[in-house]
PDB file of C-alpha atoms and ligand atoms in Angstrom:
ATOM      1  CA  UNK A  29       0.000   0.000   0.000  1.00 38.00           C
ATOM      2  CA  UNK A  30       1.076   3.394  -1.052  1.00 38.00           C
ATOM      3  CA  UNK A  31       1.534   5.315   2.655  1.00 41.00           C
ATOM      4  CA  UNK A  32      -0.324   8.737   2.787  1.00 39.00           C
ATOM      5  CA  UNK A  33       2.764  10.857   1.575  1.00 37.00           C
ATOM      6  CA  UNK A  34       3.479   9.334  -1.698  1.00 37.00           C
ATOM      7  CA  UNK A  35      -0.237   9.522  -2.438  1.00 37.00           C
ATOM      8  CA  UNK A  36      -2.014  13.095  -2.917  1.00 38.00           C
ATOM      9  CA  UNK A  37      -4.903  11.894  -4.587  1.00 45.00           C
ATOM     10  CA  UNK A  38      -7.138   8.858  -4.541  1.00 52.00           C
ATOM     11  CA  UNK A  39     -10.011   7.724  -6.231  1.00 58.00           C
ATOM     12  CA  UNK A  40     -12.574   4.755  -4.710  1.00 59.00           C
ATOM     13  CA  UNK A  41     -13.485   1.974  -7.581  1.00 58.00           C
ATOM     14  CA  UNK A  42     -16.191  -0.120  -6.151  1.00 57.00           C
ATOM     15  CA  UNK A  43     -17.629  -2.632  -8.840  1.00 54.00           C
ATOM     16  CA  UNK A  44     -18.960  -0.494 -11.625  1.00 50.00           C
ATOM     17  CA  UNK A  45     -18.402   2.712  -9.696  1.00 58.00           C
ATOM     18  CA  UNK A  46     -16.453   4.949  -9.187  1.00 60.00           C
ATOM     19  CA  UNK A  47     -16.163   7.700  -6.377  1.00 61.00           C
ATOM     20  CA  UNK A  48     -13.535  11.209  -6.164  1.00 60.00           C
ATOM     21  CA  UNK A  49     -13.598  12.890  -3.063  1.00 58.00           C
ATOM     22  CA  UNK A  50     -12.188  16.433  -3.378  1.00 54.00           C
ATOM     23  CA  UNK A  51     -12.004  19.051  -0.270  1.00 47.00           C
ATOM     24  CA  UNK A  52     -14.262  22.064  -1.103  1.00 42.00           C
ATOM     25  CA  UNK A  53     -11.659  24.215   0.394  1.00 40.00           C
ATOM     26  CA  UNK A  54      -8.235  24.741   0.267  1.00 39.00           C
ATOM     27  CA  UNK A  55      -6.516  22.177   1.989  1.00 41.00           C
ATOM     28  CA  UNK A  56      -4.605  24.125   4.948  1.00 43.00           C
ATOM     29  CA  UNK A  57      -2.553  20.875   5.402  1.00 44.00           C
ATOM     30  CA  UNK A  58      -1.749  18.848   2.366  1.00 42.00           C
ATOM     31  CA  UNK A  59      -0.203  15.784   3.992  1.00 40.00           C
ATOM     32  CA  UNK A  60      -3.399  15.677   6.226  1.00 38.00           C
ATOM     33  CA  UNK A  61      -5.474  16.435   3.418  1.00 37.00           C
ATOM     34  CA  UNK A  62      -4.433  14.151   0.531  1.00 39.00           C
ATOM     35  CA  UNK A  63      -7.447  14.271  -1.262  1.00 38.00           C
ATOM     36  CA  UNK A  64      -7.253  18.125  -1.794  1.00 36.00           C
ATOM     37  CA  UNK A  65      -6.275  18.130  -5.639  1.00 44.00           C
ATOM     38  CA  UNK A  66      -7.316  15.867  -7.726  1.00 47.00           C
ATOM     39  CA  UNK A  67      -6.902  15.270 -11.810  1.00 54.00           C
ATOM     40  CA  UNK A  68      -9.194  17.187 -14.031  1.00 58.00           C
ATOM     41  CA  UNK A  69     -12.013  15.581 -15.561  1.00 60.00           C
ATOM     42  CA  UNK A  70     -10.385  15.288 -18.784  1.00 65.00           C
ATOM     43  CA  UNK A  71      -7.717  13.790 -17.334  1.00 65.00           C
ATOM     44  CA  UNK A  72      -9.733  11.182 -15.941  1.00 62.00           C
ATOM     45  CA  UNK A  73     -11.046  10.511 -19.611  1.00 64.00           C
ATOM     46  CA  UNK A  74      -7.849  10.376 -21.096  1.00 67.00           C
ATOM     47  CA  UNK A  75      -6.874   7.263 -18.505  1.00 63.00           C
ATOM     48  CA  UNK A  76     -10.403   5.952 -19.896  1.00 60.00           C
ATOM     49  CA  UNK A  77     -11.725   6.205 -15.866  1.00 59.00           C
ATOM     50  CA  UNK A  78     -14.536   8.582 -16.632  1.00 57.00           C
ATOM     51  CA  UNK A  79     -17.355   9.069 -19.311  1.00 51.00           C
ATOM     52  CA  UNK A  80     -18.326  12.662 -20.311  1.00 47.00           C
ATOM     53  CA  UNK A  81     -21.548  13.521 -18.440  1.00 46.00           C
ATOM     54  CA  UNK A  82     -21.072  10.396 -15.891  1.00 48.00           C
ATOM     55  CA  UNK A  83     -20.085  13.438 -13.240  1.00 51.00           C
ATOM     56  CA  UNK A  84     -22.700  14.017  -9.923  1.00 55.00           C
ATOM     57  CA  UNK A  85     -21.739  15.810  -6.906  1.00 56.00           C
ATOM     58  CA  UNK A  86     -22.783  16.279  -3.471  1.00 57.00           C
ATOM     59  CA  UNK A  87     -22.980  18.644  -0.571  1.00 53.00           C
ATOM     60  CA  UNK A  88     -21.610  16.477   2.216  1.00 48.00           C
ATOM     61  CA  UNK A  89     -22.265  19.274   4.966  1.00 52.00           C
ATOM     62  CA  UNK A  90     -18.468  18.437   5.834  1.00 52.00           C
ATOM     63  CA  UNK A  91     -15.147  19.882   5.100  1.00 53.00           C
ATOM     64  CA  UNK A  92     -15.251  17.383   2.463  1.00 55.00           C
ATOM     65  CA  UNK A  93     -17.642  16.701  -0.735  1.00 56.00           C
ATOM     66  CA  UNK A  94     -18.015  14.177  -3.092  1.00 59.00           C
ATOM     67  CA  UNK A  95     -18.017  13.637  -6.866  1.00 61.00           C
ATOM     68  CA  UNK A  96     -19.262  10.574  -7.792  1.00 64.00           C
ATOM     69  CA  UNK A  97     -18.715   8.981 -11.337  1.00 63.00           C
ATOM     70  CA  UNK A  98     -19.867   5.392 -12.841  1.00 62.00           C
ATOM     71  CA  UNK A  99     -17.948   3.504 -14.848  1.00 60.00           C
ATOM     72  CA  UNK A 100     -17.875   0.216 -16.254  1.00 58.00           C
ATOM     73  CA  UNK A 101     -15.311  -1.750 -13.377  1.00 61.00           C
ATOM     74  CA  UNK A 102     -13.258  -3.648 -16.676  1.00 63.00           C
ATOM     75  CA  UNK A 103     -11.718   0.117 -17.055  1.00 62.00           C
ATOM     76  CA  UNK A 104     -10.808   0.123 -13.325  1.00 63.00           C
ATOM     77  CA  UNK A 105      -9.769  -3.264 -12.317  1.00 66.00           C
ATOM     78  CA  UNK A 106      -6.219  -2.914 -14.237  1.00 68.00           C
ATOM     79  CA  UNK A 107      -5.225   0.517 -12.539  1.00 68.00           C
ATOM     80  CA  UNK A 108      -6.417  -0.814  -8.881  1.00 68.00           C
ATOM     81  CA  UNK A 109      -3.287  -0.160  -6.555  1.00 68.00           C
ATOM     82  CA  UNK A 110      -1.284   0.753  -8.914  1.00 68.00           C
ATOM     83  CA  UNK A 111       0.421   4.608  -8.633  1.00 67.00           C
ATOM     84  CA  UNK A 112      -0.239   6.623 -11.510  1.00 66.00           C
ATOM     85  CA  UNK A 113       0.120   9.802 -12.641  1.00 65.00           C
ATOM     86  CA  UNK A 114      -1.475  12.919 -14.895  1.00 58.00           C
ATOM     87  CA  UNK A 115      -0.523  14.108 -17.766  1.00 59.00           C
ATOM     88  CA  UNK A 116       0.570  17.384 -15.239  1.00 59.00           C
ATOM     89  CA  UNK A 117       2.850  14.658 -12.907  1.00 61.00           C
ATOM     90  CA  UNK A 118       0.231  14.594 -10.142  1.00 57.00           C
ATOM     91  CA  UNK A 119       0.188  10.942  -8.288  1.00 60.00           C
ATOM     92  CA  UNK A 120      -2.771   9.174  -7.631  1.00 60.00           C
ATOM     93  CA  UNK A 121      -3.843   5.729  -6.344  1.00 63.00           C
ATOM     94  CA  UNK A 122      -7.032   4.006  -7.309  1.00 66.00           C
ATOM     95  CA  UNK A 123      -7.831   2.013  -3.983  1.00 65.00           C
ATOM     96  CA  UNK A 124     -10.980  -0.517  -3.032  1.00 66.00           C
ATOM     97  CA  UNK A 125     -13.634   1.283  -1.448  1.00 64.00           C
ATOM     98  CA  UNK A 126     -13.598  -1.797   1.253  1.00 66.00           C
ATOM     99  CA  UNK A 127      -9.960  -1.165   2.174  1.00 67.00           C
ATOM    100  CA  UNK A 128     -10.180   2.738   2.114  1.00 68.00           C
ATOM    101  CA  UNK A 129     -10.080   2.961   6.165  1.00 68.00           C
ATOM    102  CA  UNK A 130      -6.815   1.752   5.948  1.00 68.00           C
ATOM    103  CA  UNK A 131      -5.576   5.071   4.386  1.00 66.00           C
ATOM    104  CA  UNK A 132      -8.332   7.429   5.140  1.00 68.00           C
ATOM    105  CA  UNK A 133      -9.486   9.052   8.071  1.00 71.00           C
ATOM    106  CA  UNK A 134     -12.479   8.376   9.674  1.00 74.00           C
ATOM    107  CA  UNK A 135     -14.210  11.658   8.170  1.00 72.00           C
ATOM    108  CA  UNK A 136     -13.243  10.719   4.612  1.00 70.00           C
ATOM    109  CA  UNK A 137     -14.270   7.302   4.986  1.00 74.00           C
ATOM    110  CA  UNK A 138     -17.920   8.928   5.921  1.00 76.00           C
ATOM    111  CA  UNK A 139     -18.019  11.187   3.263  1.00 72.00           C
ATOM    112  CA  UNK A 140     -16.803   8.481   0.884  1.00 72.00           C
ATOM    113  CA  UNK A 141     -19.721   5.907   2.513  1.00 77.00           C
ATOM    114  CA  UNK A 142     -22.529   9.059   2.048  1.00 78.00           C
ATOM    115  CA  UNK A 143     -21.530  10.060  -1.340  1.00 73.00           C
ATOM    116  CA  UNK A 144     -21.532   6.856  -2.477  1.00 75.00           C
ATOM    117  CA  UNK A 145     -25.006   5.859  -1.261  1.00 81.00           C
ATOM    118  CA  UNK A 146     -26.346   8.962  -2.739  1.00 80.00           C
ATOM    119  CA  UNK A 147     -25.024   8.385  -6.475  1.00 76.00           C
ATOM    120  CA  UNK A 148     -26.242   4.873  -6.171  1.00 79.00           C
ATOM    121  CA  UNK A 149     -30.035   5.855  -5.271  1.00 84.00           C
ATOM    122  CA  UNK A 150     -29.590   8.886  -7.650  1.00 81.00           C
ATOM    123  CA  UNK A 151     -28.867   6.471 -10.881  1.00 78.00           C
ATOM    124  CA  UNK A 152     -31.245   3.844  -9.286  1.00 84.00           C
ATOM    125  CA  UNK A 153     -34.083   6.477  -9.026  1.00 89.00           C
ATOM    126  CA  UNK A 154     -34.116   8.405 -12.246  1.00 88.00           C
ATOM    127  CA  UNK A 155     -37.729   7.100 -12.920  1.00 94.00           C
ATOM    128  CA  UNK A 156     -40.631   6.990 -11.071  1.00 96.00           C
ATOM    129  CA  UNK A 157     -41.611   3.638  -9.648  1.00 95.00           C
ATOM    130  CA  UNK A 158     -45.034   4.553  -9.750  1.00 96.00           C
ATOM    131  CA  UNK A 159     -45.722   5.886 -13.581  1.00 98.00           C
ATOM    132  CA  UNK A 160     -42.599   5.811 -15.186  1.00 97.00           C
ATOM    133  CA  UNK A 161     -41.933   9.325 -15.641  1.00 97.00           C
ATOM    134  CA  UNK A 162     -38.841  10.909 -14.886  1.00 95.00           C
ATOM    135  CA  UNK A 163     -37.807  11.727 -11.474  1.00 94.00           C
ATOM    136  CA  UNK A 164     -36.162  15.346 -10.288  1.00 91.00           C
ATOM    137  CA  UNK A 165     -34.638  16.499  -7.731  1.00 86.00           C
ATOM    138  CA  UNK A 166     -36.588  18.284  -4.672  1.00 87.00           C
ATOM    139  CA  UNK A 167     -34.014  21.603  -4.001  1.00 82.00           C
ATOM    140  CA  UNK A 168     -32.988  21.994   0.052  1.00 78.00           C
ATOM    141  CA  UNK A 169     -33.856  18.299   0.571  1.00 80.00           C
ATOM    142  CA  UNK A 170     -32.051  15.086  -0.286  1.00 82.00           C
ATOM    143  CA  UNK A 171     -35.495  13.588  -2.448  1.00 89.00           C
ATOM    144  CA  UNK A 172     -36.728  13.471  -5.340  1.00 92.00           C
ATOM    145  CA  UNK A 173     -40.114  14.211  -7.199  1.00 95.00           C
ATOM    146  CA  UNK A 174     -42.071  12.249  -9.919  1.00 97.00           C
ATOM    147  CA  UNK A 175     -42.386  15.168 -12.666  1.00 94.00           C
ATOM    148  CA  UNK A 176     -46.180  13.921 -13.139  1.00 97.00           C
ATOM    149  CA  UNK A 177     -47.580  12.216 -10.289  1.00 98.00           C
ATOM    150  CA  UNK A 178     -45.856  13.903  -7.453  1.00 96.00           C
ATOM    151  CA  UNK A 179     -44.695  10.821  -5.582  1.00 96.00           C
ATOM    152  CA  UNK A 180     -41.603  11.282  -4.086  1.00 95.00           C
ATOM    153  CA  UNK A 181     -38.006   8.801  -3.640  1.00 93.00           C
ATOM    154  CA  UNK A 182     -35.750   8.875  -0.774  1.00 93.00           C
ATOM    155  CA  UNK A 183     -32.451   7.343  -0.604  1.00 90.00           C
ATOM    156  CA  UNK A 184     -33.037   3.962   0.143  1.00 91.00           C
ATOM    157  CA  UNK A 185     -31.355   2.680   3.518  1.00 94.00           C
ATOM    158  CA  UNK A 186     -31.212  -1.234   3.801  1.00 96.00           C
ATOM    159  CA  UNK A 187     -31.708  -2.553   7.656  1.00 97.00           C
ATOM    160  CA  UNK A 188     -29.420  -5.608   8.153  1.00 98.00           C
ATOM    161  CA  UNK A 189     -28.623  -6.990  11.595  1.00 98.00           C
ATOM    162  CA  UNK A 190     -25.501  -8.726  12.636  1.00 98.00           C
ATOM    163  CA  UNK A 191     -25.319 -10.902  15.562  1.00 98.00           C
ATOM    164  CA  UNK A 192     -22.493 -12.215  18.018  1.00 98.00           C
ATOM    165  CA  UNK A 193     -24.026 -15.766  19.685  1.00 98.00           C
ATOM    166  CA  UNK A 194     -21.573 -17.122  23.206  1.00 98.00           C
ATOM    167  CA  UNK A 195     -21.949 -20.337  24.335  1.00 98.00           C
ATOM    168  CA  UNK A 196     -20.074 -21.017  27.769  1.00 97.00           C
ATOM    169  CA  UNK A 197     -17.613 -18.698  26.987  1.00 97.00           C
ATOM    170  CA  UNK A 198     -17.048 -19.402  23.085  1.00 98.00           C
ATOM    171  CA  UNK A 199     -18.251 -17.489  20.301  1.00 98.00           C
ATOM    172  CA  UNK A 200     -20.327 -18.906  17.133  1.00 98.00           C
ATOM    173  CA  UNK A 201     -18.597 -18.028  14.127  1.00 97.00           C
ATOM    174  CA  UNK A 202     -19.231 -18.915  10.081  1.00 96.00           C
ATOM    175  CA  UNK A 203     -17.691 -19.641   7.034  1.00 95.00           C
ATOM    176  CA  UNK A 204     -20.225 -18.233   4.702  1.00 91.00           C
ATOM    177  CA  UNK A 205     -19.845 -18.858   0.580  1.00 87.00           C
ATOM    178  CA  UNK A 206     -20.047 -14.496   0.089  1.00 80.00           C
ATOM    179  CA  UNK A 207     -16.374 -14.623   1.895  1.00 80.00           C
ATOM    180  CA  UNK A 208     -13.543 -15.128   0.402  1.00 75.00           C
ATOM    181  CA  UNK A 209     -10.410 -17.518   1.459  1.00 84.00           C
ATOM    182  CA  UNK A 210     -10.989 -19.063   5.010  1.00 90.00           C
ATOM    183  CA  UNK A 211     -12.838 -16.161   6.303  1.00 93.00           C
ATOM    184  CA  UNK A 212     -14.933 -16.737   9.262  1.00 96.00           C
ATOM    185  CA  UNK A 213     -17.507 -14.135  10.719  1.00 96.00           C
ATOM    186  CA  UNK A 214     -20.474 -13.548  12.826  1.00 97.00           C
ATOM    187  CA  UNK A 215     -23.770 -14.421  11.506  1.00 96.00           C
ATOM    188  CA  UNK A 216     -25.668 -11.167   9.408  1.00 95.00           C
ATOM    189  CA  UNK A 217     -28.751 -11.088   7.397  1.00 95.00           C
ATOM    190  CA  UNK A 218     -31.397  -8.654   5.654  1.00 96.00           C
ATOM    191  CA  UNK A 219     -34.408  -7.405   7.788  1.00 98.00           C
ATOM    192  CA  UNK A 220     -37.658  -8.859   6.180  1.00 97.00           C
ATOM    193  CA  UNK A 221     -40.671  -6.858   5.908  1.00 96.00           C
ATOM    194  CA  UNK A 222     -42.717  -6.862   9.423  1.00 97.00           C
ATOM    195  CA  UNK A 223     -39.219  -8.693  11.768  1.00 97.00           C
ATOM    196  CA  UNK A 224     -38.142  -6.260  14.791  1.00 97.00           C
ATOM    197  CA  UNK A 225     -34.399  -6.488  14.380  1.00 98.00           C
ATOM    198  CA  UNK A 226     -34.244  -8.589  17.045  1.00 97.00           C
ATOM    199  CA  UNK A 227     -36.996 -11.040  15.650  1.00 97.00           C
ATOM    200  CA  UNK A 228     -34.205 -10.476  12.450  1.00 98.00           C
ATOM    201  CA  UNK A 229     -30.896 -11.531  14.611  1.00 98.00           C
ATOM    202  CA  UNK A 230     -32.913 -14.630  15.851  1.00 98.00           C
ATOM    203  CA  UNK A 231     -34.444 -15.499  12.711  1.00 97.00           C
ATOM    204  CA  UNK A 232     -31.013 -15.754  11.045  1.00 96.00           C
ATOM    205  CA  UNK A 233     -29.149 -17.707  13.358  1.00 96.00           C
ATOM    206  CA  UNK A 234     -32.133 -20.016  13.454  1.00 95.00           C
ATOM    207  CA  UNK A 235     -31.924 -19.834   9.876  1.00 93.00           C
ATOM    208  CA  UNK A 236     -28.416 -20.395   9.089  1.00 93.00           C
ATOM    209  CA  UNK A 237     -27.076 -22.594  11.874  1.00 94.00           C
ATOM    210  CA  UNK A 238     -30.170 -24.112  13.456  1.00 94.00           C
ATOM    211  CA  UNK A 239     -29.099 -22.340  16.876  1.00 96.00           C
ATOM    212  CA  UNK A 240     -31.636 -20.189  19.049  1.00 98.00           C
ATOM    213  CA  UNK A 241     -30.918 -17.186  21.081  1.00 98.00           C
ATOM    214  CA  UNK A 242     -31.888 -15.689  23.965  1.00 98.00           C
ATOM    215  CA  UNK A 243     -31.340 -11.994  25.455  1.00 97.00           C
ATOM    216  CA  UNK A 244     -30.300 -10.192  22.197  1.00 97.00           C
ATOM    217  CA  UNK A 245     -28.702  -6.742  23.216  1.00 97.00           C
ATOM    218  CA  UNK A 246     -28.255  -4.101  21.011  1.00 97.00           C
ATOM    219  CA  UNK A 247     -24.386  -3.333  20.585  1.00 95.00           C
ATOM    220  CA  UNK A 248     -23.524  -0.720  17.962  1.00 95.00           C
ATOM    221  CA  UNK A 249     -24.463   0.285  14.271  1.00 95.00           C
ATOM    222  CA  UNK A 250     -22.630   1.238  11.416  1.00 92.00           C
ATOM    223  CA  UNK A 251     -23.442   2.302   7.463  1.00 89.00           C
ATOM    224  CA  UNK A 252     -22.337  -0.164   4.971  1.00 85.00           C
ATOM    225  CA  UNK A 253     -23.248   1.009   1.534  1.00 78.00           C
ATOM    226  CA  UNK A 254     -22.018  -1.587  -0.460  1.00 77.00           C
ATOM    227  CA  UNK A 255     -24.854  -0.299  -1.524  1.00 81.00           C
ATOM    228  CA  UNK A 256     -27.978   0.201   1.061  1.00 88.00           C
ATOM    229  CA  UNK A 257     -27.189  -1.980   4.370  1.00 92.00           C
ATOM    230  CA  UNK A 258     -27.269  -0.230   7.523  1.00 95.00           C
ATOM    231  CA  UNK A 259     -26.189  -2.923  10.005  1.00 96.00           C
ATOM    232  CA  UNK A 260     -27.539  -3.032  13.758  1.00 98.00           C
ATOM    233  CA  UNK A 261     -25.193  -5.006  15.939  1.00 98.00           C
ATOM    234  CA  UNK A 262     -26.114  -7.268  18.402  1.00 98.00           C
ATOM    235  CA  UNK A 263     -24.779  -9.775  21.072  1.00 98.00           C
ATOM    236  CA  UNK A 264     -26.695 -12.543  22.438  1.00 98.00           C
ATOM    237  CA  UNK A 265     -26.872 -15.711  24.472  1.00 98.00           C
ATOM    238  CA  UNK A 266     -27.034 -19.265  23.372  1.00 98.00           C
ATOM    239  CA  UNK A 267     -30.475 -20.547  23.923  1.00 98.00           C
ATOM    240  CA  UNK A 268     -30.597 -24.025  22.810  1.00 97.00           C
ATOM    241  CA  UNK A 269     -29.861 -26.305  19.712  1.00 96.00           C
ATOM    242  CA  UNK A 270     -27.044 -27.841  17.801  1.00 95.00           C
ATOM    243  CA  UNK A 271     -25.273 -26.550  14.564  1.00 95.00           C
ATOM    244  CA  UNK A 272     -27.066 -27.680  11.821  1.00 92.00           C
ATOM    245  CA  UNK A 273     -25.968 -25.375   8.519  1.00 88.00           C
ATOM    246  CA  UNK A 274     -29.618 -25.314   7.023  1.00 75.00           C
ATOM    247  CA  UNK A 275     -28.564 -22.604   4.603  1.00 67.00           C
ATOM    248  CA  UNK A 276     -26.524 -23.042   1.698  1.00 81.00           C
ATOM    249  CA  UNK A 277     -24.893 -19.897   2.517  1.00 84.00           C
ATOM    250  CA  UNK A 278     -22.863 -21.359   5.166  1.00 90.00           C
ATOM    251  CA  UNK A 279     -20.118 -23.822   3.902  1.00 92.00           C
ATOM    252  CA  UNK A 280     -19.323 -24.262   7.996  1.00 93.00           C
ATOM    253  CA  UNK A 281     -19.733 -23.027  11.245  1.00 95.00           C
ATOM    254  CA  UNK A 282     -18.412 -23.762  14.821  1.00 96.00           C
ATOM    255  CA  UNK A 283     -17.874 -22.347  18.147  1.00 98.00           C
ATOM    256  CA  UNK A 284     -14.428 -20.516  19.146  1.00 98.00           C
ATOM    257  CA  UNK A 285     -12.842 -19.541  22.217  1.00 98.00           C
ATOM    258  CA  UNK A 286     -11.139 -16.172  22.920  1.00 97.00           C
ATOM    259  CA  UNK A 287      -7.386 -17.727  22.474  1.00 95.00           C
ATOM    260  CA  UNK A 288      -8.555 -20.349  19.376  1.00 96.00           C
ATOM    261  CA  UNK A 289      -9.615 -17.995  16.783  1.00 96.00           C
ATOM    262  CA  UNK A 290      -9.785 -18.470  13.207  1.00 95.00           C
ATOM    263  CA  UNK A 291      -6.788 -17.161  10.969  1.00 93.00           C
ATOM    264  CA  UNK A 292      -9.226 -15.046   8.826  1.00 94.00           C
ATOM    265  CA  UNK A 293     -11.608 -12.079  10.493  1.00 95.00           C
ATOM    266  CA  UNK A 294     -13.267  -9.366   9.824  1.00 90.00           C
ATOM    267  CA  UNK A 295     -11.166  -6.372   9.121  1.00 84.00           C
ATOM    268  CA  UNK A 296     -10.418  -3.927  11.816  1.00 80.00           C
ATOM    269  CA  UNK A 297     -13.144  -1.341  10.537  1.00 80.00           C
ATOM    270  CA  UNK A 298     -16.012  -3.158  10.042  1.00 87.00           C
ATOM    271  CA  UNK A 299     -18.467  -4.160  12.770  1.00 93.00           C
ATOM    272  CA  UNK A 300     -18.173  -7.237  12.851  1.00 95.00           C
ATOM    273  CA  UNK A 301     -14.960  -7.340  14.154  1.00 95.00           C
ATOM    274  CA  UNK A 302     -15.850  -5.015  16.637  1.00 94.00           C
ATOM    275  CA  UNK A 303     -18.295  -7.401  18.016  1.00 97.00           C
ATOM    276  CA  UNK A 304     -15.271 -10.316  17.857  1.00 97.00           C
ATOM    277  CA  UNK A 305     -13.299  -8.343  20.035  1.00 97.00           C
ATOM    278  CA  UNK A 306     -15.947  -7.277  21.951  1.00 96.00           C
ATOM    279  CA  UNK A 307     -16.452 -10.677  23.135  1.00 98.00           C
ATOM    280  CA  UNK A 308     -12.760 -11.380  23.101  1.00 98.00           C
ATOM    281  CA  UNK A 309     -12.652  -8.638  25.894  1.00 97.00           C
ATOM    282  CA  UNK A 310     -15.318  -9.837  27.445  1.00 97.00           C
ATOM    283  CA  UNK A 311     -14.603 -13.702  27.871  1.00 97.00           C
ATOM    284  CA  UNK A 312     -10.938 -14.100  26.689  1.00 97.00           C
ATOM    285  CA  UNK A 313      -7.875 -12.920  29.157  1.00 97.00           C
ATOM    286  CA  UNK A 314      -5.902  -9.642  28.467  1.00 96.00           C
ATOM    287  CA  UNK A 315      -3.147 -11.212  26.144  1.00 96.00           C
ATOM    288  CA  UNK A 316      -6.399 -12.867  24.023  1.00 96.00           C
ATOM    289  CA  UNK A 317      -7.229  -8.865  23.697  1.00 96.00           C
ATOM    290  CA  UNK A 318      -3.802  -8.275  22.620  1.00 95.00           C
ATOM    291  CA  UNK A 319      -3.039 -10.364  20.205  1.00 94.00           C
ATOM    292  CA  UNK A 320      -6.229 -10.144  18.876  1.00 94.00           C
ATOM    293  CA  UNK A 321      -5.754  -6.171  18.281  1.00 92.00           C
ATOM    294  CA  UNK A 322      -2.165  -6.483  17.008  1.00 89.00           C
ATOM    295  CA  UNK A 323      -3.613  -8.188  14.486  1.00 84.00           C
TER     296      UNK A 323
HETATM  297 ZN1   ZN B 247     -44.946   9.248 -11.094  1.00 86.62          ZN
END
């Protein structure tokens, strides 16, 4: 990885997208500020990153804002994490959206999670679900308006729970097919229509491992637009049952103490790992914690 200093600029490929953050003032600090310059839009085209008129921008109500553009991700996957440069010499890296935290600070990272939620439900909302006529934006309000019925579009926000289950001490943890390598995590899910999100967390690890719970507690939350979720974190008790891996999500799925964990975790960021050391610090001794966050 590029450290902060060699890189002044960065853009965020994710899939098909593609999101530039830019300061909307002048960076006071530049090797604080990074993002601060970036390469002009016909620049971009040139390196075959951006389409003309693929361009939207948002307020962020930050120091920062956002410019979001969409390209097709066969342009981008190439030029991921690799330096490169304009034609005026400035350096840029293209990074992973998922692995930004590692070189941005928490701000940018929450600038870089809003803008990108917004594009997405901007280019998923340019007609009206209703009649089929084209959608507009609703000035001094983050909505839009049906040109000819009047029904309105929010940014859609996903609700999706994520649960950490203890047993006697040890911790239920999953191999699930949507991670790659040997990666093993706390249970997650969707929110159906009509669940509680605690009806949600119970329903899933029902679901998945054929375990039930008992005093779910709500933990934490954190945005994950990759692209809608919203995850509510939550800790809870064994209540009864045996694994039984009833979804074909799950390739396996066992039960870990604070000093035996898997190789492969969640990465230090995301809430799910908060809950695994959460538990680590709450069942494992104090050189479980530590290795655990020298990880
Ligand atoms: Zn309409």
């Amino acid at each position: 990885m590029t450290s902060r200093e060699e890189r002044r600029l960065a853009l965020f490929p994710d899939n098909w997208n593609l999101l530039v953050l830019e300061k909307k003032e002048a960076a006071r600090d530049q090797a604080r500020h990074p993002l601060h310059e970036l390469p002009r839009e016909e620049e971009l085209r040139s390196l075959g990153i951006v389409s003309p008129d693929s361009a939207l921008e948002f307020p962020s109500g930050s120091s920062l804002r956002g410019r979001a553009s969409f390209v097709d991700r066969q342009y981008l996957a190439p030029l991921v994490d690799r330096p490169l440069r304009t034609s005026e010499g400035d350096r840029f890296l293209l990074i992973s959206r998922r692995n930004a935290p590692d070189t941005m600070d928490p701000e940018e990272c929450t600038v870089a999670n809003r803008v990108f939620h917004l594009a997405y439900w901007d280019r998923a909302s340019r007609f009206c679900g209703t009649c089929a006529a084209p959608m507009e934006m609703i000035s001094g309000e983050m909505a839009k308006q049906c040109s000819a019925c009047g029904a309105t579009s929010y940014p859609r926000i996903s609700p999706a729970v994520i649960v950490a289950v203890v047993r006697q001490g040890k911790l239920l943890l999953a191999h699930s097919r949507r991670h790659s390598g040997k990666m093993y995590s706390v249970l997650a899910g969707f929110v159906e229509a009509g669940e509680t999100l605690e009806q949600a967390a119970a329903r899933e690890v029902q679901e998945e491992c054929g375990i039930t719970i008992k005093n779910v507690r709500y933990l934490a939350s954190q945005p994950w637009p990759f692209p809608t979720a919203l995850m509510a974190a939550f800790t809870a008790d064994y209540a009864g049952g045996e694994i039984a891996l009833q979804d074909e999500e799950i390739v396996s799925a066992d039960w870990f103490a604070p000093g035996e964990l898997p190789r492969e975790i969640p990465d230090a960021y995301s809430i799910a790992r908060r809950l695994i050391e959460r538990f680590v610090s709450d069942h494992g001794t104090p050189q479980d914690l530590q290795r655990l966050l020298s990880r």
